[in-house]
GROMACS .gro file of C-alpha atoms in nm:
model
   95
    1UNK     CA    1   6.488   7.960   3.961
    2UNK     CA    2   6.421   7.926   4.330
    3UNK     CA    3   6.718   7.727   4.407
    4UNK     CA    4   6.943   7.956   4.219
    5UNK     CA    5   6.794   8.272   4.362
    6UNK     CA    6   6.839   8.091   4.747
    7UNK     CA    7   7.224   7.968   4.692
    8UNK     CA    8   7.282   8.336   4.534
    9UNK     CA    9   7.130   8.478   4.860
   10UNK     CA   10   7.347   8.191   5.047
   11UNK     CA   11   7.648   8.271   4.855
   12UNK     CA   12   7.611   8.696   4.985
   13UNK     CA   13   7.535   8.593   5.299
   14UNK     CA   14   7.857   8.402   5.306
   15UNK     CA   15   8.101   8.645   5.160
   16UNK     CA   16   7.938   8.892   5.412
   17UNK     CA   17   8.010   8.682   5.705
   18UNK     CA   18   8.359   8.628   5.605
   19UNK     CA   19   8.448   8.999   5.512
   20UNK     CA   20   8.288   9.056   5.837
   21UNK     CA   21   8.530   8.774   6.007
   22UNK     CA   22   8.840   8.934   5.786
   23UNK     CA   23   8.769   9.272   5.932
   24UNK     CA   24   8.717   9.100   6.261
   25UNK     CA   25   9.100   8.932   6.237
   26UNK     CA   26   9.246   9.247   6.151
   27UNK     CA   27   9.173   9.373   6.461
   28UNK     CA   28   9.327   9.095   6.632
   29UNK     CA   29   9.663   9.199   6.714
   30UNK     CA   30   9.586   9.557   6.762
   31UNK     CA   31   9.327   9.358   7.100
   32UNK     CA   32   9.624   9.151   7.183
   33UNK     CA   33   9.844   9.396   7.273
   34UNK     CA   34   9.592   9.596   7.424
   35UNK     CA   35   9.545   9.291   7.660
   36UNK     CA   36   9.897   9.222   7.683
   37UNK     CA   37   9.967   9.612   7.783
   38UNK     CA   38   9.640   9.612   8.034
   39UNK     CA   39   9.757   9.284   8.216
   40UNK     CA   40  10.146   9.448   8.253
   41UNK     CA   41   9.956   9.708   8.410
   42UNK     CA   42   9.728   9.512   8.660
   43UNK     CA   43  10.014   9.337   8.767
   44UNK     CA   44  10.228   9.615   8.841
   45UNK     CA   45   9.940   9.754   9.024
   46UNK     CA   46   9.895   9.459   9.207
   47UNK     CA   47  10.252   9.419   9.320
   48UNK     CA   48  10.213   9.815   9.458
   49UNK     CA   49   9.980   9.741   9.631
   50UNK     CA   50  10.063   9.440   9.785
   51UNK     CA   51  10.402   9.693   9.861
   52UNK     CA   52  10.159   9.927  10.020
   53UNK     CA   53   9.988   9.682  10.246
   54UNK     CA   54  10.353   9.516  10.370
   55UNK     CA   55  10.451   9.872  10.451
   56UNK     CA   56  10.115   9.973  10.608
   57UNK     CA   57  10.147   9.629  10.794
   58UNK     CA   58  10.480   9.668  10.939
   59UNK     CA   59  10.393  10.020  11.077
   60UNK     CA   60  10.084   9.847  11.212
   61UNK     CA   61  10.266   9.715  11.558
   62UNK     CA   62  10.442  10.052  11.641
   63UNK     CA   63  10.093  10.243  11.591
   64UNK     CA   64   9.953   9.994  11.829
   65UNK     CA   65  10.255  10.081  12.082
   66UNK     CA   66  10.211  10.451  12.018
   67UNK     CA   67   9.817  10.424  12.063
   68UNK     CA   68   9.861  10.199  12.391
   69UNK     CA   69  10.095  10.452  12.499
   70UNK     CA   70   9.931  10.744  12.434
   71UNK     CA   71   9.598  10.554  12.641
   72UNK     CA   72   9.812  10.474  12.899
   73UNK     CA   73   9.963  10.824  12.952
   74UNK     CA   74   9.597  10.990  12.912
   75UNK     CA   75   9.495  10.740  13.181
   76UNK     CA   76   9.792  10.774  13.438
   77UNK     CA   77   9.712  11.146  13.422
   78UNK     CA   78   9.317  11.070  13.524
   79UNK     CA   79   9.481  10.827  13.796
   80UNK     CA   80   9.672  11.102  13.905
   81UNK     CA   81   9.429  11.356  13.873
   82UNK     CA   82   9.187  11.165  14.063
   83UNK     CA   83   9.430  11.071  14.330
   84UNK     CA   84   9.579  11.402  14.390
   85UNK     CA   85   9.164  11.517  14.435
   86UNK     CA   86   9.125  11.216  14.685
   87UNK     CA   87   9.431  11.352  14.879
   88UNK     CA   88   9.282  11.701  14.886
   89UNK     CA   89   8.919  11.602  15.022
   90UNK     CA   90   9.101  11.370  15.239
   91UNK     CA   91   9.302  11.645  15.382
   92UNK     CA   92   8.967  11.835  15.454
   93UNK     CA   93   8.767  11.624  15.558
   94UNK     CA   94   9.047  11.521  15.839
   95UNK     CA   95   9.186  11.915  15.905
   0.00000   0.00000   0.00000
């Protein structure tokens, strides 16, 4: 009567296990496409923003030439500044 009442248990515990795995499988597909949508997704993500980065690259050089240029321009007017001030104290210290 042991055996018997230890298969019986065995048997249950089987046929709960594999209505647990047929549940399981049912939900299979519905996961699949799930992943298949989500990885459409990431790569169209990915190729926008690789987009992004060859667009904010190729801008890159003319900001450089526009910040140089603005430095420059902000420094020539210091230069000149600071020239046109050694002219004047130049002109008084000699007048």
């Amino acid at each position: 009567m042991d055996n018997t009442s230890e298969i019986n248990n065995s048997k249950n515990s089987a046929n709960d296990d594999y209505q647990e795995v047929l549940k399981l499988s049912e939900k299979l597909p519905k996961i699949w496409q799930t992943l298949s949508e989500q990885t459409a997704s990431l790569n169209e993500l990915s190729e926008k923003v690789k987009k992004l980065t060859q667009k904010v690259e190729s801008l890159l050089p003319g900001a450089t030439s526009a910040g140089l240029a603005s430095a420059f321009k902000v420094k020539k007017r210091i230069f000149q500044s600071s020239k046109k001030n050694v002219g004047i104290y130049i002109y008084y210290i000699y007048c």
